[in-house]
PDB file of C-alpha atoms in Angstrom:
ATOM      1  CA  UNK A   1    -190.263   4.549 -10.151  1.00 59.00           C
ATOM      2  CA  UNK A   2    -188.565   1.235  -9.403  1.00 60.00           C
ATOM      3  CA  UNK A   3    -190.477  -1.935  -8.598  1.00 58.00           C
ATOM      4  CA  UNK A   4    -188.958  -1.998  -5.073  1.00 56.00           C
ATOM      5  CA  UNK A   5    -190.271   1.498  -4.390  1.00 52.00           C
ATOM      6  CA  UNK A   6    -193.741   0.470  -5.543  1.00 46.00           C
ATOM      7  CA  UNK A   7    -193.671  -2.515  -3.172  1.00 57.00           C
ATOM      8  CA  UNK A   8    -192.641  -0.332  -0.227  1.00 44.00           C
ATOM      9  CA  UNK A   9    -195.368   2.225  -0.901  1.00 43.00           C
ATOM     10  CA  UNK A  10    -197.979  -0.510  -1.331  1.00 52.00           C
ATOM     11  CA  UNK A  11    -196.975  -2.078   1.981  1.00 49.00           C
ATOM     12  CA  UNK A  12    -197.209   1.262   3.774  1.00 43.00           C
ATOM     13  CA  UNK A  13    -200.617   1.940   2.281  1.00 48.00           C
ATOM     14  CA  UNK A  14    -201.931  -1.436   3.459  1.00 48.00           C
ATOM     15  CA  UNK A  15    -200.326  -1.136   6.895  1.00 47.00           C
ATOM     16  CA  UNK A  16    -201.659   2.314   7.769  1.00 50.00           C
ATOM     17  CA  UNK A  17    -205.357   1.364   8.113  1.00 53.00           C
ATOM     18  CA  UNK A  18    -204.361  -1.701  10.145  1.00 51.00           C
ATOM     19  CA  UNK A  19    -202.410   0.502  12.546  1.00 46.00           C
ATOM     20  CA  UNK A  20    -205.349   2.875  12.839  1.00 52.00           C
ATOM     21  CA  UNK A  21    -207.714  -0.009  13.637  1.00 54.00           C
ATOM     22  CA  UNK A  22    -205.438  -1.836  16.074  1.00 53.00           C
ATOM     23  CA  UNK A  23    -204.292   1.205  18.041  1.00 54.00           C
ATOM     24  CA  UNK A  24    -207.629   1.984  19.779  1.00 53.00           C
ATOM     25  CA  UNK A  25    -207.746  -1.509  21.294  1.00 51.00           C
ATOM     26  CA  UNK A  26    -204.159  -1.195  22.463  1.00 52.00           C
ATOM     27  CA  UNK A  27    -204.912   2.288  23.777  1.00 50.00           C
ATOM     28  CA  UNK A  28    -207.910   1.043  25.767  1.00 54.00           C
ATOM     29  CA  UNK A  29    -205.834  -1.719  27.376  1.00 54.00           C
ATOM     30  CA  UNK A  30    -203.062   0.731  28.233  1.00 51.00           C
ATOM     31  CA  UNK A  31    -205.548   3.249  29.623  1.00 48.00           C
ATOM     32  CA  UNK A  32    -207.217   0.603  31.809  1.00 50.00           C
ATOM     33  CA  UNK A  33    -203.845  -0.543  33.133  1.00 52.00           C
ATOM     34  CA  UNK A  34    -202.914   3.085  33.834  1.00 51.00           C
ATOM     35  CA  UNK A  35    -206.151   3.545  35.785  1.00 58.00           C
ATOM     36  CA  UNK A  36    -205.436   0.435  37.876  1.00 64.00           C
ATOM     37  CA  UNK A  37    -201.829   1.391  38.613  1.00 72.00           C
ATOM     38  CA  UNK A  38    -202.352   5.118  39.131  1.00 90.00           C
ATOM     39  CA  UNK A  39    -202.350   6.016  42.840  1.00 97.00           C
ATOM     40  CA  UNK A  40    -205.378   7.874  44.175  1.00 98.00           C
ATOM     41  CA  UNK A  41    -206.426   9.130  47.600  1.00 98.00           C
ATOM     42  CA  UNK A  42    -210.010   8.828  48.787  1.00 98.00           C
ATOM     43  CA  UNK A  43    -211.725  10.450  51.757  1.00 98.00           C
ATOM     44  CA  UNK A  44    -215.008   9.820  53.564  1.00 98.00           C
ATOM     45  CA  UNK A  45    -216.841  11.772  56.238  1.00 98.00           C
ATOM     46  CA  UNK A  46    -218.527   9.212  58.470  1.00 98.00           C
ATOM     47  CA  UNK A  47    -221.929  10.456  59.592  1.00 98.00           C
ATOM     48  CA  UNK A  48    -224.255   8.808  62.125  1.00 98.00           C
ATOM     49  CA  UNK A  49    -227.548   7.076  61.458  1.00 98.00           C
ATOM     50  CA  UNK A  50    -229.744   9.088  63.780  1.00 98.00           C
ATOM     51  CA  UNK A  51    -232.637   6.685  63.213  1.00 98.00           C
ATOM     52  CA  UNK A  52    -230.424   4.099  64.979  1.00 98.00           C
ATOM     53  CA  UNK A  53    -229.899   6.466  67.938  1.00 98.00           C
ATOM     54  CA  UNK A  54    -226.261   7.090  66.999  1.00 98.00           C
ATOM     55  CA  UNK A  55    -224.523  10.401  67.699  1.00 96.00           C
ATOM     56  CA  UNK A  56    -220.931   9.478  66.816  1.00 97.00           C
ATOM     57  CA  UNK A  57    -218.893  10.522  63.811  1.00 98.00           C
ATOM     58  CA  UNK A  58    -215.599   9.797  62.075  1.00 98.00           C
ATOM     59  CA  UNK A  59    -213.350  10.131  59.046  1.00 98.00           C
ATOM     60  CA  UNK A  60    -211.680   7.678  56.698  1.00 98.00           C
ATOM     61  CA  UNK A  61    -208.813   8.024  54.238  1.00 98.00           C
ATOM     62  CA  UNK A  62    -207.688   5.451  51.686  1.00 98.00           C
ATOM     63  CA  UNK A  63    -204.532   5.677  49.576  1.00 98.00           C
ATOM     64  CA  UNK A  64    -205.020   3.184  46.763  1.00 98.00           C
ATOM     65  CA  UNK A  65    -202.351   2.043  44.316  1.00 98.00           C
ATOM     66  CA  UNK A  66    -203.140  -1.007  42.252  1.00 97.00           C
ATOM     67  CA  UNK A  67    -204.919  -3.297  44.680  1.00 98.00           C
ATOM     68  CA  UNK A  68    -202.965  -2.120  47.742  1.00 98.00           C
ATOM     69  CA  UNK A  69    -204.868   0.176  50.086  1.00 98.00           C
ATOM     70  CA  UNK A  70    -203.444   2.062  53.037  1.00 98.00           C
ATOM     71  CA  UNK A  71    -206.447   2.763  55.252  1.00 98.00           C
ATOM     72  CA  UNK A  72    -206.700   5.310  58.075  1.00 98.00           C
ATOM     73  CA  UNK A  73    -209.806   5.829  60.171  1.00 98.00           C
ATOM     74  CA  UNK A  74    -210.683   7.945  63.185  1.00 98.00           C
ATOM     75  CA  UNK A  75    -213.962   7.230  64.956  1.00 98.00           C
ATOM     76  CA  UNK A  76    -215.629   8.493  68.134  1.00 98.00           C
ATOM     77  CA  UNK A  77    -218.991   8.488  69.908  1.00 98.00           C
ATOM     78  CA  UNK A  78    -219.761   4.762  69.622  1.00 98.00           C
ATOM     79  CA  UNK A  79    -220.634   2.153  72.248  1.00 98.00           C
ATOM     80  CA  UNK A  80    -217.741   1.749  74.692  1.00 98.00           C
ATOM     81  CA  UNK A  81    -216.057  -1.599  75.384  1.00 97.00           C
ATOM     82  CA  UNK A  82    -217.715  -3.183  72.354  1.00 98.00           C
ATOM     83  CA  UNK A  83    -216.324  -4.409  69.005  1.00 98.00           C
ATOM     84  CA  UNK A  84    -217.323  -2.451  65.912  1.00 98.00           C
ATOM     85  CA  UNK A  85    -217.320  -4.277  62.585  1.00 98.00           C
ATOM     86  CA  UNK A  86    -216.274  -2.013  59.726  1.00 98.00           C
ATOM     87  CA  UNK A  87    -216.171  -2.594  55.987  1.00 98.00           C
ATOM     88  CA  UNK A  88    -215.842  -1.257  52.489  1.00 98.00           C
ATOM     89  CA  UNK A  89    -219.262  -1.851  50.978  1.00 98.00           C
ATOM     90  CA  UNK A  90    -219.094  -1.901  47.188  1.00 98.00           C
ATOM     91  CA  UNK A  91    -220.658  -2.174  43.737  1.00 97.00           C
ATOM     92  CA  UNK A  92    -224.065  -0.566  44.271  1.00 98.00           C
ATOM     93  CA  UNK A  93    -225.121   3.106  44.177  1.00 98.00           C
ATOM     94  CA  UNK A  94    -222.100   4.143  46.219  1.00 98.00           C
ATOM     95  CA  UNK A  95    -224.116   6.192  48.707  1.00 98.00           C
ATOM     96  CA  UNK A  96    -225.304   5.891  52.284  1.00 98.00           C
ATOM     97  CA  UNK A  97    -228.986   4.963  52.630  1.00 98.00           C
ATOM     98  CA  UNK A  98    -231.453   7.668  53.624  1.00 97.00           C
ATOM     99  CA  UNK A  99    -233.150   7.231  56.958  1.00 94.00           C
ATOM    100  CA  UNK A 100    -236.375   6.636  55.063  1.00 97.00           C
ATOM    101  CA  UNK A 101    -234.952   3.194  54.248  1.00 98.00           C
ATOM    102  CA  UNK A 102    -235.441   2.200  57.907  1.00 98.00           C
ATOM    103  CA  UNK A 103    -238.303  -0.151  58.739  1.00 98.00           C
ATOM    104  CA  UNK A 104    -240.503  -0.730  61.769  1.00 97.00           C
ATOM    105  CA  UNK A 105    -239.818  -4.050  63.471  1.00 96.00           C
ATOM    106  CA  UNK A 106    -241.117  -5.132  66.861  1.00 88.00           C
ATOM    107  CA  UNK A 107    -242.698  -1.712  67.223  1.00 95.00           C
ATOM    108  CA  UNK A 108    -239.357   0.095  66.737  1.00 97.00           C
ATOM    109  CA  UNK A 109    -238.088   1.904  63.671  1.00 98.00           C
ATOM    110  CA  UNK A 110    -234.444   1.256  62.822  1.00 98.00           C
ATOM    111  CA  UNK A 111    -232.104   0.570  59.931  1.00 98.00           C
ATOM    112  CA  UNK A 112    -230.396  -2.799  59.676  1.00 98.00           C
ATOM    113  CA  UNK A 113    -227.532  -3.757  57.374  1.00 98.00           C
ATOM    114  CA  UNK A 114    -229.759  -5.360  54.746  1.00 98.00           C
ATOM    115  CA  UNK A 115    -231.882  -2.215  54.473  1.00 98.00           C
ATOM    116  CA  UNK A 116    -228.789  -0.357  53.264  1.00 98.00           C
ATOM    117  CA  UNK A 117    -227.523  -2.903  50.728  1.00 98.00           C
ATOM    118  CA  UNK A 118    -229.353  -1.400  47.706  1.00 98.00           C
ATOM    119  CA  UNK A 119    -227.520   1.857  48.419  1.00 98.00           C
ATOM    120  CA  UNK A 120    -224.031   0.919  49.649  1.00 98.00           C
ATOM    121  CA  UNK A 121    -223.811  -2.652  48.348  1.00 98.00           C
ATOM    122  CA  UNK A 122    -222.462  -5.812  49.886  1.00 98.00           C
ATOM    123  CA  UNK A 123    -219.238  -6.248  51.851  1.00 98.00           C
ATOM    124  CA  UNK A 124    -216.194  -5.973  49.602  1.00 98.00           C
ATOM    125  CA  UNK A 125    -213.502  -5.703  52.287  1.00 98.00           C
ATOM    126  CA  UNK A 126    -213.544  -6.341  56.034  1.00 98.00           C
ATOM    127  CA  UNK A 127    -211.419  -3.720  57.797  1.00 98.00           C
ATOM    128  CA  UNK A 128    -210.104  -6.064  60.466  1.00 98.00           C
ATOM    129  CA  UNK A 129    -207.180  -5.299  62.754  1.00 98.00           C
ATOM    130  CA  UNK A 130    -205.318  -8.456  61.681  1.00 98.00           C
ATOM    131  CA  UNK A 131    -205.647 -11.505  59.481  1.00 98.00           C
ATOM    132  CA  UNK A 132    -208.064 -11.948  56.599  1.00 98.00           C
ATOM    133  CA  UNK A 133    -209.861  -8.928  55.132  1.00 98.00           C
ATOM    134  CA  UNK A 134    -212.265 -10.674  52.756  1.00 98.00           C
ATOM    135  CA  UNK A 135    -216.067 -10.630  52.960  1.00 98.00           C
ATOM    136  CA  UNK A 136    -215.900 -13.908  54.900  1.00 97.00           C
ATOM    137  CA  UNK A 137    -214.467 -11.988  57.859  1.00 98.00           C
ATOM    138  CA  UNK A 138    -217.394  -9.570  57.884  1.00 98.00           C
ATOM    139  CA  UNK A 139    -218.480 -10.663  61.373  1.00 97.00           C
ATOM    140  CA  UNK A 140    -215.095 -11.581  62.851  1.00 97.00           C
ATOM    141  CA  UNK A 141    -215.911  -9.640  66.022  1.00 94.00           C
ATOM    142  CA  UNK A 142    -212.640 -10.645  67.696  1.00 97.00           C
ATOM    143  CA  UNK A 143    -210.636  -8.862  64.966  1.00 98.00           C
ATOM    144  CA  UNK A 144    -212.373  -5.488  64.765  1.00 98.00           C
ATOM    145  CA  UNK A 145    -211.626  -2.287  66.708  1.00 98.00           C
ATOM    146  CA  UNK A 146    -213.130  -1.995  70.203  1.00 98.00           C
ATOM    147  CA  UNK A 147    -214.324   1.069  72.093  1.00 97.00           C
ATOM    148  CA  UNK A 148    -216.212   4.321  71.854  1.00 98.00           C
ATOM    149  CA  UNK A 149    -213.299   6.027  70.082  1.00 98.00           C
ATOM    150  CA  UNK A 150    -210.426   4.522  68.122  1.00 98.00           C
ATOM    151  CA  UNK A 151    -207.829   5.111  65.447  1.00 98.00           C
ATOM    152  CA  UNK A 152    -207.421   2.443  62.787  1.00 98.00           C
ATOM    153  CA  UNK A 153    -204.550   2.146  60.324  1.00 98.00           C
ATOM    154  CA  UNK A 154    -203.624  -0.804  58.156  1.00 98.00           C
ATOM    155  CA  UNK A 155    -202.258  -1.591  54.695  1.00 98.00           C
ATOM    156  CA  UNK A 156    -204.275  -4.321  53.009  1.00 98.00           C
ATOM    157  CA  UNK A 157    -204.740  -5.881  49.591  1.00 98.00           C
ATOM    158  CA  UNK A 158    -208.156  -5.487  48.012  1.00 98.00           C
ATOM    159  CA  UNK A 159    -209.883  -7.850  45.631  1.00 98.00           C
ATOM    160  CA  UNK A 160    -210.093  -6.739  41.996  1.00 98.00           C
ATOM    161  CA  UNK A 161    -213.801  -6.053  42.454  1.00 98.00           C
ATOM    162  CA  UNK A 162    -213.279  -3.933  45.568  1.00 98.00           C
ATOM    163  CA  UNK A 163    -210.424  -1.915  44.047  1.00 98.00           C
ATOM    164  CA  UNK A 164    -212.497  -1.296  40.908  1.00 98.00           C
ATOM    165  CA  UNK A 165    -215.484  -0.139  42.959  1.00 98.00           C
ATOM    166  CA  UNK A 166    -213.391   2.320  44.967  1.00 98.00           C
ATOM    167  CA  UNK A 167    -211.857   3.736  41.790  1.00 98.00           C
ATOM    168  CA  UNK A 168    -215.279   4.106  40.178  1.00 97.00           C
ATOM    169  CA  UNK A 169    -216.673   6.000  43.177  1.00 97.00           C
ATOM    170  CA  UNK A 170    -218.995   3.274  44.469  1.00 98.00           C
ATOM    171  CA  UNK A 171    -217.009   2.441  47.608  1.00 98.00           C
ATOM    172  CA  UNK A 172    -218.634   3.228  50.968  1.00 98.00           C
ATOM    173  CA  UNK A 173    -217.239   2.902  54.500  1.00 98.00           C
ATOM    174  CA  UNK A 174    -219.715   1.514  57.023  1.00 98.00           C
ATOM    175  CA  UNK A 175    -219.066   1.097  60.757  1.00 98.00           C
ATOM    176  CA  UNK A 176    -221.479  -1.189  62.621  1.00 98.00           C
ATOM    177  CA  UNK A 177    -222.645  -1.577  66.201  1.00 98.00           C
ATOM    178  CA  UNK A 178    -225.244   0.597  67.949  1.00 98.00           C
ATOM    179  CA  UNK A 179    -226.762   1.057  71.412  1.00 98.00           C
ATOM    180  CA  UNK A 180    -230.373   1.745  70.475  1.00 98.00           C
ATOM    181  CA  UNK A 181    -231.787   1.693  74.023  1.00 97.00           C
ATOM    182  CA  UNK A 182    -228.733   3.358  75.619  1.00 97.00           C
ATOM    183  CA  UNK A 183    -228.118   0.677  78.241  1.00 97.00           C
ATOM    184  CA  UNK A 184    -224.375   0.426  77.567  1.00 97.00           C
ATOM    185  CA  UNK A 185    -224.304  -2.967  75.835  1.00 97.00           C
ATOM    186  CA  UNK A 186    -225.459  -4.930  72.813  1.00 98.00           C
ATOM    187  CA  UNK A 187    -228.727  -6.638  73.752  1.00 97.00           C
ATOM    188  CA  UNK A 188    -231.811  -8.141  72.125  1.00 96.00           C
ATOM    189  CA  UNK A 189    -234.134  -5.121  72.335  1.00 97.00           C
ATOM    190  CA  UNK A 190    -234.220  -5.004  68.503  1.00 98.00           C
ATOM    191  CA  UNK A 191    -234.294  -8.757  68.059  1.00 97.00           C
ATOM    192  CA  UNK A 192    -231.697 -10.946  66.301  1.00 97.00           C
ATOM    193  CA  UNK A 193    -229.253  -9.668  63.676  1.00 98.00           C
ATOM    194  CA  UNK A 194    -230.308  -9.887  60.047  1.00 97.00           C
ATOM    195  CA  UNK A 195    -226.781 -11.122  59.268  1.00 97.00           C
ATOM    196  CA  UNK A 196    -226.436 -13.770  61.985  1.00 97.00           C
ATOM    197  CA  UNK A 197    -229.367 -14.717  64.248  1.00 97.00           C
ATOM    198  CA  UNK A 198    -226.875 -15.753  66.931  1.00 96.00           C
ATOM    199  CA  UNK A 199    -225.969 -12.076  67.363  1.00 97.00           C
ATOM    200  CA  UNK A 200    -228.210  -9.235  68.519  1.00 98.00           C
ATOM    201  CA  UNK A 201    -229.264  -6.742  65.865  1.00 98.00           C
ATOM    202  CA  UNK A 202    -227.565  -3.942  67.812  1.00 98.00           C
ATOM    203  CA  UNK A 203    -224.183  -5.596  67.213  1.00 98.00           C
ATOM    204  CA  UNK A 204    -224.460  -5.515  63.405  1.00 98.00           C
ATOM    205  CA  UNK A 205    -226.770  -2.584  62.575  1.00 98.00           C
ATOM    206  CA  UNK A 206    -224.945   0.281  60.845  1.00 98.00           C
ATOM    207  CA  UNK A 207    -223.787   3.153  63.028  1.00 98.00           C
ATOM    208  CA  UNK A 208    -221.690   5.384  60.750  1.00 98.00           C
ATOM    209  CA  UNK A 209    -221.466   5.696  56.980  1.00 98.00           C
ATOM    210  CA  UNK A 210    -219.532   7.703  54.411  1.00 98.00           C
ATOM    211  CA  UNK A 211    -219.012   7.620  50.646  1.00 98.00           C
ATOM    212  CA  UNK A 212    -215.365   7.436  49.557  1.00 98.00           C
ATOM    213  CA  UNK A 213    -214.582  10.346  47.249  1.00 97.00           C
ATOM    214  CA  UNK A 214    -211.418  11.286  45.411  1.00 94.00           C
ATOM    215  CA  UNK A 215    -209.330  14.051  46.911  1.00 79.00           C
ATOM    216  CA  UNK A 216    -209.009  17.408  45.216  1.00 61.00           C
ATOM    217  CA  UNK A 217    -205.400  16.637  44.228  1.00 49.00           C
ATOM    218  CA  UNK A 218    -206.583  14.716  41.144  1.00 42.00           C
ATOM    219  CA  UNK A 219    -206.798  16.116  37.582  1.00 41.00           C
ATOM    220  CA  UNK A 220    -207.050  19.900  37.244  1.00 37.00           C
ATOM    221  CA  UNK A 221    -210.327  21.073  35.712  1.00 38.00           C
ATOM    222  CA  UNK A 222    -210.002  23.655  32.971  1.00 33.00           C
ATOM    223  CA  UNK A 223    -212.067  26.818  32.564  1.00 33.00           C
ATOM    224  CA  UNK A 224    -214.187  25.326  29.771  1.00 31.00           C
ATOM    225  CA  UNK A 225    -215.356  22.371  31.832  1.00 33.00           C
ATOM    226  CA  UNK A 226    -212.705  19.983  30.526  1.00 32.00           C
ATOM    227  CA  UNK A 227    -210.091  18.093  32.480  1.00 30.00           C
ATOM    228  CA  UNK A 228    -206.434  18.978  32.030  1.00 27.00           C
ATOM    229  CA  UNK A 229    -204.098  15.983  32.365  1.00 33.00           C
ATOM    230  CA  UNK A 230    -200.364  15.974  32.799  1.00 30.00           C
ATOM    231  CA  UNK A 231    -198.491  15.001  29.650  1.00 31.00           C
ATOM    232  CA  UNK A 232    -197.618  11.607  31.122  1.00 30.00           C
ATOM    233  CA  UNK A 233    -201.316  11.011  31.898  1.00 35.00           C
ATOM    234  CA  UNK A 234    -202.657  11.804  28.410  1.00 33.00           C
ATOM    235  CA  UNK A 235    -204.396   8.673  27.086  1.00 37.00           C
ATOM    236  CA  UNK A 236    -203.981   7.455  23.522  1.00 33.00           C
ATOM    237  CA  UNK A 237    -207.471   7.720  22.073  1.00 37.00           C
ATOM    238  CA  UNK A 238    -209.038   6.403  18.911  1.00 38.00           C
ATOM    239  CA  UNK A 239    -208.734   9.890  17.385  1.00 39.00           C
ATOM    240  CA  UNK A 240    -204.989  10.085  17.984  1.00 38.00           C
ATOM    241  CA  UNK A 241    -204.565   6.559  16.704  1.00 38.00           C
ATOM    242  CA  UNK A 242    -206.463   7.374  13.530  1.00 40.00           C
ATOM    243  CA  UNK A 243    -204.336  10.506  13.137  1.00 40.00           C
ATOM    244  CA  UNK A 244    -201.254   8.303  13.332  1.00 41.00           C
ATOM    245  CA  UNK A 245    -202.575   6.134  10.517  1.00 41.00           C
ATOM    246  CA  UNK A 246    -203.350   9.204   8.395  1.00 40.00           C
ATOM    247  CA  UNK A 247    -199.851  10.567   8.966  1.00 39.00           C
ATOM    248  CA  UNK A 248    -198.379   7.278   7.799  1.00 33.00           C
ATOM    249  CA  UNK A 249    -200.356   7.517   4.562  1.00 34.00           C
ATOM    250  CA  UNK A 250    -199.206  11.112   4.126  1.00 41.00           C
ATOM    251  CA  UNK A 251    -195.569  10.038   4.414  1.00 36.00           C
ATOM    252  CA  UNK A 252    -196.136   7.356   1.791  1.00 39.00           C
ATOM    253  CA  UNK A 253    -197.807   9.860  -0.543  1.00 44.00           C
ATOM    254  CA  UNK A 254    -194.998  12.364  -0.040  1.00 44.00           C
ATOM    255  CA  UNK A 255    -192.390   9.776  -0.924  1.00 41.00           C
ATOM    256  CA  UNK A 256    -194.318   8.942  -4.102  1.00 39.00           C
ATOM    257  CA  UNK A 257    -194.450  12.608  -5.176  1.00 39.00           C
ATOM    258  CA  UNK A 258    -190.752  13.119  -4.511  1.00 38.00           C
ATOM    259  CA  UNK A 259    -189.951  10.057  -6.593  1.00 46.00           C
ATOM    260  CA  UNK A 260    -192.090  11.371  -9.517  1.00 47.00           C
ATOM    261  CA  UNK A 261    -190.390  14.778  -9.378  1.00 47.00           C
ATOM    262  CA  UNK A 262    -186.957  13.167  -9.385  1.00 44.00           C
ATOM    263  CA  UNK A 263    -187.952  11.067 -12.407  1.00 49.00           C
ATOM    264  CA  UNK A 264    -189.099  14.135 -14.352  1.00 49.00           C
ATOM    265  CA  UNK A 265    -185.859  15.999 -13.613  1.00 48.00           C
ATOM    266  CA  UNK A 266    -183.857  13.068 -14.876  1.00 44.00           C
TER     267      UNK A 266
END
């Protein structure tokens, strides 16, 4: 075997383990980027907080690709002629709080926004009708839908944190604004808001809530409990990367054997 052949085989032998070690990191980066860029559709059934004397209901749909979200909502049964703040709450348990989370204040038992934070998290996105959609617009009452029933549709850009939370299943839609004493307006019967003492609690207490869940058009689940992915969706894992390194060594070994056989024949 010539010296040049020995050098080539030595280089391949050294390179193969490096490829096997480097590939998992590259695979993880590629998989994370795929997850961010892959479009998903999320749905939420918006149920009322009965402890807050709410009887309304609604639905929400979010088509998310990258950080761009196309949001559709349909709501009914809320206080008429009043603005209703609505948000994606994120990065907590990803569920609506149970009514047992309500507390008694001023002799009345109700759930305020802060009571629900351990369950649905803080505001990640303000679903305003125009302008800014960040957490800072959480109480922009002049830019939220108004009325007992409304349809909402808007394409917005989410923060990295909000998009990540929705993809991980910890995004929750919360619609605010209740009429606890049924007098047709937001008043001070529950005291000041826990979010802004200049507002009545009725204006900011949660009315409807729903966890955002992926639609059934995602990956197909196999009969053995696994998840079947399309060929284009198959991630490069550490196992496949290691297999690639092993194959490279096998090629090098095969070349060495062929060279030895050729030498013997000569």
